[in-house]
Amino acid sequence: MDSTENPSNRPSPTDGILPSLIVSHPGGSFAKDGRENSKVLMIYTGGTVGMQPGPDGSLRPVPGFLTEKISKLEELKRPGMPDCTVIEWEELIDSSDVTPEHWAKMAKCIEENYYDYDGFVIVHGTDTMAYTAAALSFMMANLAKTVVLTGSILPFGEPHSDARRNIIVSTLIAGVCNIPEVCVFFNTSLLRGCRSVKVDSGSIAAFESPNFPPLATLGVGIHFNDHLLMPAPKGRFHVHTNMENSILVVRMVPGFADLETLKDSAVKGVVLSLYGTGNAPAKQQNFINWLQRFHERGIAVVAASQCLKGHVELNAYAVGARLLSVGVISAGDMTVEATVTKLSYLLGRGLSLKQISRAFEMSLRGEVTESNGNEDVFRGFAGVAQLIMVKRRKVPTKEPEEPKEEDPSQWSRGQRKRRVRKEALIRKKQFAAEQVRAKHMKEAEAKDKRNVLANLQALRGSLKLDLQDDNAKDRKHKKLRKLAAKPKSRAAQHKQNLREVLQYKSILCVAKNFANSKEELKTHRSKLTESMEKAIIFSKSFTSLVPIEQPISLQQRTDVYYETELALLIAKTLPCSVGGCDPQDSLAAVGGLAVALDLTLKDVQNSCKAVGGSWEKAKGFDRSSPISDWVKIDGLRDDMKWTITTTIDGQLVQQQSTGDMLVPIGHLLSQLTNSFTLLPGDIILTGTPVLPKGPGRLAPGMQLEMSIEPSIGTFTTKITE
């Protein structure tokens, strides 16, 4: 739980400060208190401070350079200076490449070394230093030690560089000062981290705190503003590393683009950088609609100001009030950097839109000036962050007096009249209440009476039913038995859904089994055994089966191809044997026929072919085998013919008779049993009829109609994304 002490318990920032450094502050003390042996951990992440010119003259980080320079600083070796340990990241980064993962790495490093050091210095690039300082302020809860971020505008190796002083003073402040918060020290100012902002890229006075005074300033001495420091925390130090990074930052510019075209499905939070006190072009209705859509989805939209100084006041102008009406949250006088990182922190804690809105009204780490008199506490319960506002109550200056008993004999005439009228009014109200109560009781009794009568009528009806003529009942039962004994229609007998009876086991598919010409058919039919030996057999996963009329989702794939085929369901075991089973026995083992769609990932199949691999990845993926209900065909023979037809959006793309099969059904099963035992529940896809225009690619929006006639059926499905 994040909690803080009363501001009156703030530590003096210079308890234990070096006497050799002249420091002045209201009510301060220069006593060492044994702090001359304090230890500071310096975390070097990268930035201009440790860069050197490369062959082309551009600055780039040089591993080990800054660490070596710091180790040779004579100022850090003076008696009374903190002992400084430097941790240099293996991969030094430019601050423009900083991400929330880097923030988490810094926070975790401090957490791991928290009880071994008295303070911490983070050497960082200047471009995103304000973002990092604000983020660490929110991520590190109950921070009781000083954390200072610093860097430089010029590299350490330059003669007039500002790096030396920034590093030395930051180390001194972190080691000997009691400032329980994240700070930024640059040039001559120690700033609150979540209030700082980079204002000048060409000056060593690069950072300011526009809406909050510096915590300390460096002159001849260090002058602290004690009353501005955060109070010392009570709870145990801990780190929150879950920061939401799906935050959109929109800076208002005149005539900005239409935001309706922006894809916002992945956005978890929005920060608006508005004009002045929170003004935006509210006449652009599409912009208001865009904000309204976020609010309806429960996404926080926070408004910050483009101005460095001042604060957001959305109700100051009509345009700002319109933003309030669509749920925009004011960031007060927070910087954009603090607004973004605070929103990221709150979203990472899993807070709701209402809780986030309330959190932006309060100061969690001193990042905003509160406009109310509430004391705000940020608590966690059972792993879920909750926001609780504890209002300050006025303490009565006097104890309440006990009420005095009145003496009726001392009443005036007017008091007696008022008392009589009051008692009469009370009696009238009591009488009315009794009337209402009596009415309700009467209604309840009437309802009970109706229920009793209804029960009696139901009982009388059941007795009457029991006394019916037995002969009439017999006649009725005979009629029902006669209706039940009527034979089913031929269609109902054929439409047996054997999927409810058998459990599927294997799905075997033949790659090519239809002739392109009569000559090819004649040649293969004369050499069935050789044709089957050359056939390519592949298998599919059981999870590839789906109902054929269910819409086919391409799942963002663009290379899905279709083939309509005749499917066989094995209902009896066909054992594996040399030469295979008898074709007639094989036909007798077929329990049903169905329409099947064989889907293929063409690019995956081509890759498999290139390396001589199997086709399972291209053919057996989930939902790649839409299939219809099974139809029982009595007396199945090889000379039976069905026409397989496929149309897309009414255009014929595939049509061929099963009479053109290179290997007929009976012989196909016979040859399969030469290698496999076919079990009840096995499915065989008998091959793809010729596609005159080549393999067909599916696209969203297509309507696919597949049929195998006669008797098996026609089915339609749609293609979706």
XYZ file of C-alpha atoms in Angstrom:
721
model
C 0.000 0.000 0.000
C 1.318 3.433 -0.952
C 1.092 5.735 2.021
C 2.817 8.788 3.378
C 3.340 10.431 6.727
C 2.077 13.784 7.814
C 4.008 16.621 6.146
C 5.129 17.775 9.560
C 7.249 14.614 9.774
C 9.299 15.449 6.693
C 13.026 14.837 7.173
C 15.408 17.702 6.793
C 16.941 17.308 3.332
C 20.418 18.102 4.568
C 20.620 15.915 7.639
C 24.214 14.755 7.433
C 25.277 17.101 4.609
C 28.983 17.667 4.140
C 30.167 20.652 6.238
C 32.626 21.559 3.483
C 29.700 22.237 1.143
C 27.947 25.440 2.143
C 24.270 24.625 2.298
C 21.522 26.903 3.487
C 17.910 26.032 4.067
C 15.227 27.117 6.522
C 15.817 25.409 9.825
C 18.449 23.093 8.367
C 21.235 21.293 10.148
C 24.765 20.645 8.970
C 25.484 17.708 11.283
C 26.960 14.663 9.576
C 25.148 12.047 11.677
C 27.576 9.426 10.470
C 26.617 9.886 6.824
C 30.177 10.463 5.546
C 30.403 6.763 4.680
C 27.154 6.656 2.739
C 26.995 4.625 -0.457
C 25.525 5.622 -3.811
C 24.690 3.332 -6.715
C 25.053 5.007 -10.100
C 23.194 3.350 -12.997
C 24.604 4.400 -16.361
C 22.053 3.749 -19.134
C 23.491 5.837 -21.970
C 23.007 9.322 -23.353
C 25.157 12.160 -24.637
C 27.184 12.283 -21.429
C 29.128 9.137 -22.354
C 29.298 9.578 -26.118
C 32.240 10.314 -28.383
C 32.450 11.310 -32.053
C 32.587 8.430 -34.520
C 34.435 8.268 -37.858
C 31.703 10.309 -39.520
C 31.723 12.897 -36.736
C 28.373 11.874 -35.234
C 28.144 11.152 -31.509
C 27.687 7.549 -30.423
C 27.916 5.721 -27.069
C 31.286 4.212 -26.178
C 31.131 1.346 -23.649
C 33.360 1.835 -20.627
C 34.287 5.443 -21.429
C 32.111 7.216 -18.856
C 32.652 4.578 -16.176
C 36.395 5.074 -16.465
C 36.052 8.861 -16.308
C 33.868 8.678 -13.187
C 36.331 6.357 -11.457
C 39.037 8.996 -11.947
C 37.050 11.971 -10.619
C 39.092 13.405 -7.756
C 36.034 15.174 -6.335
C 34.360 11.831 -5.598
C 37.458 10.649 -3.711
C 37.481 13.505 -1.208
C 36.929 12.588 2.449
C 33.276 12.620 3.371
C 32.038 12.071 -0.176
C 29.767 9.046 -0.703
C 31.273 5.820 -1.962
C 30.059 5.527 -5.554
C 29.528 2.231 -7.389
C 28.783 2.387 -11.122
C 26.658 -0.173 -12.974
C 26.950 0.287 -16.725
C 24.330 -1.316 -18.954
C 25.720 -3.851 -21.385
C 23.848 -2.135 -24.206
C 23.975 1.631 -23.828
C 20.928 3.288 -25.355
C 20.104 6.643 -26.810
C 17.331 8.125 -24.697
C 15.092 8.379 -27.755
C 15.008 4.557 -27.741
C 13.793 4.302 -24.138
C 10.701 2.116 -23.598
C 8.659 1.072 -20.531
C 10.780 -2.088 -20.452
C 13.836 0.089 -19.786
C 11.947 1.905 -17.018
C 11.138 -1.444 -15.444
C 14.800 -2.459 -15.681
C 15.886 0.718 -13.844
C 13.227 0.306 -11.162
C 14.088 -3.360 -10.647
C 17.778 -2.513 -10.312
C 16.963 -0.004 -7.573
C 14.662 -2.513 -5.879
C 17.346 -5.213 -5.872
C 19.925 -2.844 -4.349
C 17.567 -0.724 -2.257
C 18.820 -1.828 1.157
C 22.499 -1.842 0.179
C 22.794 1.830 -0.797
C 21.772 5.178 0.670
C 20.877 6.805 -2.630
C 20.771 6.275 -6.370
C 21.858 8.228 -9.443
C 20.616 7.356 -12.932
C 22.742 8.754 -15.760
C 20.364 9.183 -18.671
C 20.008 10.925 -22.014
C 18.210 14.253 -21.912
C 15.587 13.776 -24.643
C 13.333 11.484 -22.596
C 14.736 12.095 -19.121
C 11.537 13.844 -18.015
C 9.460 10.845 -19.126
C 11.726 8.424 -17.251
C 11.707 10.571 -14.110
C 7.908 10.783 -14.132
C 7.525 7.072 -14.833
C 9.882 6.046 -12.023
C 8.038 8.385 -9.649
C 4.852 6.384 -10.160
C 6.497 2.966 -10.419
C 8.401 3.160 -7.111
C 5.975 3.176 -4.184
C 6.948 4.189 -0.638
C 10.327 5.472 -1.797
C 12.297 6.626 1.253
C 15.630 7.288 -0.453
C 16.864 9.859 -2.929
C 16.872 8.970 -6.618
C 18.449 11.564 -8.924
C 18.401 11.502 -12.723
C 21.067 13.491 -14.491
C 22.992 13.725 -17.728
C 24.525 16.438 -19.836
C 24.058 18.469 -22.972
C 27.735 18.070 -23.905
C 29.767 14.833 -23.757
C 32.022 14.309 -20.764
C 35.109 14.553 -22.949
C 34.422 18.145 -24.020
C 36.479 20.778 -22.134
C 33.435 22.920 -21.338
C 31.081 20.009 -20.678
C 28.396 20.266 -18.020
C 28.683 16.531 -17.323
C 31.279 16.721 -14.541
C 29.326 19.067 -12.277
C 25.983 17.358 -12.890
C 27.384 13.946 -11.946
C 29.304 15.167 -8.880
C 26.432 17.200 -7.406
C 23.887 14.455 -8.166
C 26.068 11.904 -6.370
C 26.438 14.223 -3.388
C 22.697 14.893 -3.147
C 21.818 11.199 -3.514
C 24.334 10.166 -0.877
C 23.846 12.684 1.897
C 20.398 14.272 1.462
C 17.076 12.947 2.727
C 14.787 13.572 -0.249
C 12.335 10.643 -0.523
C 11.417 11.062 -4.175
C 12.654 10.888 -7.753
C 14.414 14.096 -8.820
C 16.166 15.576 -11.820
C 19.352 17.572 -11.272
C 20.533 19.675 -14.164
C 22.769 22.741 -14.252
C 21.825 24.467 -10.980
C 18.347 23.090 -10.245
C 17.064 20.048 -8.402
C 13.564 19.443 -9.769
C 10.780 17.066 -8.824
C 10.937 14.283 -11.400
C 7.251 14.240 -12.279
C 7.228 18.038 -12.657
C 10.274 18.421 -14.892
C 10.311 19.056 -18.625
C 13.062 19.666 -21.161
C 12.675 23.211 -22.485
C 15.947 23.928 -24.302
C 18.039 21.621 -26.475
C 20.861 24.134 -26.902
C 21.515 25.263 -23.350
C 23.003 23.594 -20.301
C 19.962 24.917 -18.407
C 17.878 22.436 -20.352
C 15.286 21.492 -17.720
C 12.649 23.454 -15.859
C 9.666 22.807 -13.638
C 7.129 25.273 -15.061
C 4.334 24.845 -12.517
C 6.328 23.919 -9.412
C 9.345 25.573 -7.751
C 12.688 23.744 -7.680
C 13.290 21.527 -4.672
C 16.751 23.063 -4.398
C 19.006 25.454 -6.288
C 22.775 25.437 -6.553
C 24.634 28.678 -6.081
C 27.487 29.258 -3.700
C 25.649 26.666 -1.652
C 22.654 24.414 -2.109
C 19.454 26.113 -1.020
C 16.619 23.690 -0.213
C 12.901 24.409 -0.073
C 12.001 22.107 2.809
C 8.272 22.717 2.612
C 8.109 21.404 -0.958
C 9.573 17.977 -0.248
C 7.430 14.853 -0.204
C 6.777 13.436 3.279
C 8.626 10.302 4.340
C 6.621 7.137 3.579
C 5.419 4.585 6.108
C 4.996 1.459 4.012
C 7.558 -0.963 2.626
C 9.254 0.041 -0.615
C 8.044 -1.853 -3.673
C 7.985 -1.448 -7.425
C 5.150 -1.596 -9.974
C 6.532 -2.530 -13.390
C 3.293 -3.132 -15.275
C 2.997 -0.004 -17.414
C 0.454 0.181 -20.239
C 2.101 1.319 -23.475
C -0.972 1.392 -25.754
C -1.491 5.109 -25.179
C -2.164 7.546 -27.996
C -0.882 11.134 -27.640
C -2.593 13.668 -29.925
C -1.258 17.216 -30.211
C -3.780 19.737 -31.463
C -2.719 21.803 -34.476
C -4.895 24.082 -36.595
C -6.709 22.135 -39.286
C -5.618 18.762 -37.952
C -6.532 15.610 -39.897
C -9.802 13.742 -39.529
C -9.328 11.374 -36.607
C -12.309 9.257 -37.664
C -9.960 7.433 -40.033
C -7.592 6.491 -37.234
C -7.691 2.824 -36.227
C -8.231 2.922 -32.472
C -8.939 -0.732 -31.678
C -5.626 -1.217 -29.852
C -5.673 2.082 -27.935
C -6.006 1.733 -24.145
C -5.657 5.424 -23.279
C -5.456 8.833 -24.973
C -3.629 12.021 -23.978
C -4.714 15.215 -25.747
C -2.219 18.076 -25.900
C -4.671 20.987 -26.160
C -4.443 24.738 -26.574
C -4.334 27.049 -23.553
C -6.562 25.975 -20.681
C -7.891 22.982 -22.571
C -9.396 24.217 -25.806
C -9.891 22.178 -28.955
C -11.793 22.629 -32.227
C -15.117 21.450 -30.834
C -16.945 22.442 -34.033
C -15.422 19.421 -35.737
C -18.156 16.943 -34.936
C -16.094 13.977 -36.100
C -13.490 14.846 -33.454
C -16.171 14.919 -30.741
C -17.583 11.628 -32.062
C -14.095 10.128 -31.882
C -13.785 11.123 -28.221
C -17.322 9.922 -27.492
C -16.474 6.522 -28.932
C -13.526 6.188 -26.568
C -15.678 7.167 -23.589
C -18.336 4.599 -24.494
C -15.643 1.915 -24.647
C -14.400 2.856 -21.162
C -11.099 4.288 -22.436
C -9.620 7.216 -20.519
C -9.010 10.433 -22.485
C -6.888 12.953 -20.545
C -6.400 16.576 -21.562
C -3.069 18.329 -20.945
C -2.009 21.792 -22.070
C 0.557 22.674 -24.716
C 1.564 25.632 -22.559
C 4.479 25.101 -20.209
C 2.849 27.113 -17.443
C -0.713 27.230 -16.213
C -3.236 24.456 -15.914
C -6.100 22.842 -17.783
C -9.541 24.172 -16.874
C -12.033 22.561 -19.218
C -15.057 24.464 -17.920
C -13.497 27.869 -18.597
C -14.709 27.982 -22.215
C -17.617 26.445 -24.074
C -15.301 24.330 -26.243
C -13.680 22.842 -23.152
C -17.063 22.232 -21.561
C -18.036 20.219 -24.611
C -14.991 18.030 -24.074
C -16.104 17.515 -20.483
C -19.491 16.365 -21.740
C -17.877 13.462 -23.625
C -15.851 12.319 -20.619
C -12.484 14.030 -21.170
C -10.401 14.143 -17.956
C -8.389 17.214 -16.960
C -4.675 16.793 -16.195
C -4.535 20.028 -14.199
C -1.071 21.572 -14.285
C 0.733 18.321 -15.063
C 3.314 18.155 -17.814
C 2.581 16.018 -20.840
C 5.361 13.672 -19.713
C 3.799 13.199 -16.293
C 0.319 12.860 -17.808
C 1.398 10.068 -20.138
C 3.332 8.124 -17.513
C 0.649 8.548 -14.851
C -1.992 7.240 -17.246
C 0.319 4.359 -18.170
C 0.814 3.561 -14.484
C -2.910 3.675 -13.654
C -3.823 1.511 -16.635
C -1.098 -0.917 -15.644
C -2.703 -1.194 -12.199
C -5.967 -2.263 -13.855
C -8.090 0.683 -12.719
C -11.473 1.456 -14.230
C -12.295 4.655 -16.105
C -14.037 6.099 -13.037
C -11.064 5.325 -10.799
C -8.625 6.820 -13.314
C -10.735 9.978 -13.486
C -10.604 10.317 -9.705
C -6.872 9.580 -9.640
C -6.199 12.515 -11.955
C -7.899 14.808 -9.446
C -5.306 13.977 -6.817
C -1.559 14.055 -6.351
C 0.008 10.615 -6.033
C 3.670 11.653 -6.220
C 3.445 15.437 -6.125
C 2.876 15.586 -9.881
C -0.133 17.916 -9.800
C -1.405 20.797 -7.709
C -4.587 19.684 -6.007
C -7.520 22.053 -6.124
C -9.506 20.522 -3.248
C -9.002 19.829 0.415
C -9.176 16.093 0.260
C -6.574 13.703 1.523
C -6.134 11.006 -1.088
C -4.951 7.514 -0.423
C -4.016 4.975 -3.096
C -4.541 1.462 -1.851
C -4.501 -2.080 -3.147
C -6.824 -4.872 -2.001
C -6.538 -8.531 -3.027
C -4.317 -7.615 -5.955
C -6.801 -5.115 -7.389
C -5.964 -1.444 -7.086
C -8.703 0.638 -5.550
C -8.920 4.371 -5.193
C -10.267 5.694 -1.909
C -10.881 9.326 -1.066
C -10.905 10.151 2.635
C -12.534 13.516 3.207
C -11.309 15.694 6.012
C -14.028 16.404 8.506
C -14.360 19.482 10.628
C -13.636 18.823 14.277
C -16.184 20.524 16.547
C -14.624 23.087 18.854
C -17.188 22.491 21.633
C -18.791 19.379 22.967
C -22.500 19.199 22.065
C -24.816 20.128 24.910
C -27.389 17.620 26.133
C -30.965 18.531 25.141
C -32.972 20.084 27.952
C -36.297 18.589 28.984
C -39.220 20.927 28.308
C -41.811 21.739 30.965
C -45.351 21.867 29.402
C -46.531 24.083 32.228
C -44.180 26.768 30.999
C -45.503 26.711 27.405
C -47.169 29.732 25.952
C -50.585 29.613 24.334
C -49.057 29.508 20.852
C -46.763 26.642 21.827
C -49.735 24.642 23.129
C -51.664 25.167 19.855
C -48.696 24.085 17.773
C -48.251 21.017 19.952
C -51.933 20.060 19.570
C -51.751 20.433 15.769
C -48.578 18.357 15.665
C -50.111 15.535 17.697
C -53.237 15.590 15.505
C -51.080 15.312 12.391
C -49.211 12.373 13.900
C -52.488 10.578 14.706
C -53.721 11.227 11.157
C -50.601 9.691 9.660
C -50.864 6.689 11.957
C -54.503 6.151 10.934
C -53.580 6.346 7.228
C -50.805 3.819 7.765
C -53.243 1.450 9.492
C -55.658 1.779 6.551
C -52.923 0.894 4.068
C -51.848 -2.071 6.183
C -55.437 -3.347 6.383
C -55.838 -3.005 2.618
C -52.709 -5.046 1.980
C -53.866 -7.767 4.360
C -57.248 -7.923 2.626
C -55.597 -8.258 -0.785
C -53.339 -11.021 0.517
C -56.325 -12.950 1.900
C -58.152 -12.630 -1.432
C -55.096 -13.896 -3.285
C -54.812 -16.899 -0.973
C -58.490 -17.665 -1.532
C -58.032 -17.559 -5.328
C -55.091 -19.924 -5.067
C -57.127 -22.408 -3.023
C -59.964 -22.332 -5.582
C -57.522 -22.847 -8.433
C -56.028 -25.863 -6.678
C -59.478 -27.352 -6.123
C -60.384 -26.913 -9.786
C -57.151 -28.565 -10.858
C -57.835 -31.484 -8.525
C -61.394 -31.811 -9.837
C -60.087 -31.845 -13.405
C -57.575 -34.572 -12.645
C -60.278 -36.702 -10.997
C -62.497 -36.233 -14.027
C -59.638 -37.322 -16.299
C -59.152 -40.479 -14.245
C -62.814 -41.386 -14.723
C -62.705 -41.255 -18.537
C -63.978 -44.185 -20.532
C -61.303 -46.885 -20.799
C -62.440 -47.766 -24.317
C -61.857 -44.196 -25.502
C -58.376 -44.266 -24.031
C -57.628 -47.552 -25.763
C -58.762 -46.150 -29.113
C -56.465 -43.155 -28.647
C -53.481 -45.333 -27.755
C -54.067 -47.608 -30.748
C -54.052 -44.588 -33.051
C -50.749 -43.379 -31.605
C -49.166 -46.814 -31.993
C -50.315 -46.941 -35.612
C -48.750 -43.559 -36.370
C -45.498 -44.601 -34.719
C -45.364 -47.794 -36.770
C -45.504 -45.957 -40.139
C -42.248 -46.456 -42.076
C -39.903 -43.503 -42.539
C -39.587 -41.882 -45.925
C -36.782 -42.994 -48.229
C -35.066 -39.631 -47.821
C -35.146 -39.925 -44.039
C -33.626 -43.386 -44.245
C -30.824 -42.172 -46.498
C -30.097 -39.055 -44.419
C -28.509 -40.859 -41.497
C -26.021 -38.723 -39.678
C -23.505 -41.427 -38.812
C -21.349 -38.878 -36.979
C -23.576 -39.531 -33.948
C -22.853 -43.275 -34.147
C -19.172 -43.492 -35.094
C -16.129 -41.742 -33.685
C -13.803 -40.391 -36.339
C -10.308 -41.844 -36.347
C -8.227 -41.044 -39.453
C -8.709 -38.819 -42.480
C -6.876 -40.092 -45.573
C -6.826 -38.087 -48.800
C -5.857 -38.879 -52.393
C -4.006 -36.051 -54.115
C -4.997 -36.684 -57.764
C -7.655 -39.137 -58.863
C -9.528 -37.578 -61.797
C -8.588 -37.801 -65.469
C -8.054 -34.748 -67.644
C -9.028 -36.669 -70.767
C -10.558 -39.933 -71.916
C -7.155 -41.167 -73.083
C -5.683 -40.625 -69.633
C -8.663 -42.375 -68.051
C -8.327 -45.356 -70.364
C -4.598 -45.648 -69.686
C -4.963 -45.579 -65.901
C -7.952 -47.920 -65.810
C -5.901 -50.522 -67.646
C -3.169 -50.294 -64.986
C -5.051 -49.712 -61.725
C -2.374 -51.197 -59.483
C 0.392 -49.059 -60.975
C -1.821 -45.971 -60.825
C -2.505 -46.504 -57.150
C 1.146 -47.108 -56.355
C 2.011 -43.724 -57.868
C -0.806 -41.917 -56.050
C 0.088 -39.401 -53.326
C -1.699 -40.135 -50.056
C -1.738 -37.624 -47.205
C -3.632 -37.337 -43.943
C -5.530 -34.616 -42.115
C -6.079 -33.845 -38.463
C -9.371 -34.656 -36.777
C -9.602 -30.983 -35.763
C -9.857 -30.042 -39.430
C -13.501 -31.233 -39.536
C -16.280 -28.619 -39.382
C -19.883 -28.537 -40.696
C -19.858 -27.586 -44.360
C -22.536 -24.894 -44.062
C -20.624 -23.046 -41.354
C -18.993 -19.829 -42.671
C -15.337 -20.311 -43.560
C -13.029 -17.863 -41.794
C -9.769 -17.206 -43.634
C -8.209 -15.811 -40.432
C -6.380 -13.067 -42.345
C -4.831 -15.617 -44.735
C -4.644 -14.733 -48.436
C -3.460 -18.047 -49.865
C -6.343 -20.440 -49.088
C -7.442 -22.586 -52.057
C -10.545 -24.797 -52.381
C -11.343 -28.237 -53.842
C -14.725 -29.992 -53.622
C -14.460 -33.765 -53.210
C -16.507 -36.891 -52.545
C -15.941 -38.230 -49.015
C -16.397 -41.841 -47.845
C -17.098 -42.987 -44.279
C -15.830 -46.436 -43.312
C -18.358 -48.361 -41.190
C -16.671 -51.775 -41.064
C -13.079 -52.802 -40.475
C -11.049 -53.481 -43.624
C -7.891 -55.278 -42.479
C -4.537 -54.650 -44.063
C -3.447 -57.496 -46.326
C -1.044 -58.174 -49.166
C -2.768 -57.103 -52.354
C -5.555 -55.412 -50.396
C -9.157 -56.376 -49.700
C -11.590 -57.419 -52.369
C -13.106 -54.306 -54.037
C -16.652 -55.586 -53.427
C -15.927 -56.101 -49.720
C -14.475 -52.604 -49.634
C -17.655 -51.106 -51.095
C -19.757 -52.994 -48.544
C -17.723 -51.396 -45.744
C -18.696 -47.859 -46.815
C -21.235 -46.475 -44.359
C -22.021 -43.185 -46.074
C -21.086 -40.547 -48.634
C -20.741 -36.798 -48.086
C -19.701 -33.558 -49.738
C -16.286 -32.407 -48.500
C -14.266 -29.269 -49.088
C -10.492 -29.685 -49.092
C -8.801 -26.364 -48.176
C -5.110 -25.805 -48.888
C -2.508 -23.230 -47.817
C -0.883 -22.955 -51.223
C 2.301 -21.137 -50.251
C 2.944 -23.640 -47.441
C 2.314 -26.517 -49.845
C 4.767 -25.077 -52.367
C 7.392 -24.777 -49.638
C 6.814 -28.402 -48.648
C 7.126 -29.528 -52.251
C 10.375 -27.610 -52.661
C 12.052 -29.566 -49.862
C 10.273 -32.857 -50.547
C 8.277 -32.671 -47.330
C 4.801 -33.919 -46.454
C 1.680 -31.817 -46.958
C 0.098 -32.053 -43.501
C 0.932 -28.436 -42.594
C -0.642 -27.198 -45.818
C -3.652 -29.528 -45.793
C -4.391 -30.563 -42.220
C -4.714 -27.255 -40.389
C -7.726 -26.651 -38.139
C -11.097 -26.203 -39.892
C -9.617 -27.140 -43.273
C -12.135 -29.931 -43.988
C -15.745 -28.692 -44.028
C -17.973 -31.751 -44.517
C -21.697 -32.434 -44.884
C -23.941 -34.991 -43.185
C -23.463 -38.570 -44.324
C -25.900 -40.185 -46.763
C -26.312 -43.968 -46.736
C -26.242 -45.501 -50.238
C -27.469 -49.091 -50.440
C -25.769 -51.421 -52.908
C -22.818 -49.132 -53.622
C -21.044 -50.063 -56.884
C -18.042 -48.764 -58.797
C -20.146 -47.999 -61.852
C -22.374 -45.558 -59.958
C -21.796 -41.975 -61.022
C -22.247 -38.672 -59.212
C -21.586 -35.197 -60.573
C -19.392 -32.971 -58.396
C -20.127 -29.272 -58.995
C -18.758 -26.066 -57.470
C -19.917 -22.511 -58.137
C -18.655 -19.226 -56.685
C -21.087 -16.320 -56.680
C -23.108 -18.160 -59.330
C -20.118 -18.807 -61.640
C -19.311 -22.449 -62.439
C -15.696 -23.223 -61.484
C -15.636 -27.024 -61.122
C -17.752 -29.867 -62.542
C -16.856 -33.502 -63.211
C -18.367 -36.950 -62.849
C -17.026 -39.612 -60.499
C -16.998 -41.810 -63.588
C -13.761 -40.000 -64.503
C -11.953 -41.302 -61.411
C -8.598 -42.802 -62.304
C -9.112 -45.371 -59.531
C -12.794 -46.126 -58.696
C -14.006 -46.201 -55.105
C -13.858 -49.982 -54.566
C -10.376 -50.356 -56.021
C -9.220 -47.219 -54.191
C -10.179 -48.719 -50.826
C -8.727 -52.063 -51.844
C -5.365 -50.514 -52.650
C -5.382 -48.461 -49.428
C -5.766 -51.668 -47.400
C -2.592 -52.874 -49.028
C -0.860 -50.402 -46.658
C -3.398 -49.503 -43.948
C -6.085 -51.114 -41.859
C -9.224 -49.022 -42.298
C -11.312 -48.802 -39.130
C -14.908 -47.732 -38.522
C -14.889 -43.950 -38.389
C -12.098 -43.463 -40.934
C -12.819 -40.876 -43.636
C -11.477 -41.099 -47.184
C -11.375 -38.070 -49.517
C -11.364 -39.559 -52.999
C -9.541 -36.817 -54.902
C -10.146 -33.492 -56.590
C -12.095 -33.156 -59.835
C -10.329 -31.133 -62.504
C -10.477 -27.345 -62.103
C -10.521 -25.937 -65.674
C -9.018 -22.616 -64.594
C -6.549 -24.112 -62.155
C -6.637 -24.064 -58.343
C -9.132 -21.561 -56.986
C -8.259 -18.993 -54.323
C -10.820 -17.957 -51.720
C -11.451 -14.339 -50.761
C -13.704 -12.698 -48.136
C -17.245 -12.104 -49.334
C -17.423 -15.074 -51.712
C -20.426 -17.406 -51.626
C -19.457 -20.996 -52.320
C -22.014 -23.601 -53.479
C -20.977 -27.273 -53.562
C -23.100 -30.192 -54.730
C -22.785 -33.907 -55.414
C -25.858 -35.173 -57.191
C -27.927 -37.194 -57.238
C -28.897 -38.003 -53.653
C -25.988 -36.540 -51.654
C -26.954 -32.871 -51.604
C -26.185 -29.232 -52.322
C -24.647 -26.943 -49.716
C -23.815 -23.237 -49.531
C -21.315 -21.419 -47.349
C -19.857 -17.919 -47.101
C -16.223 -16.865 -46.916
C -15.305 -14.399 -44.166
C -12.109 -12.760 -42.999
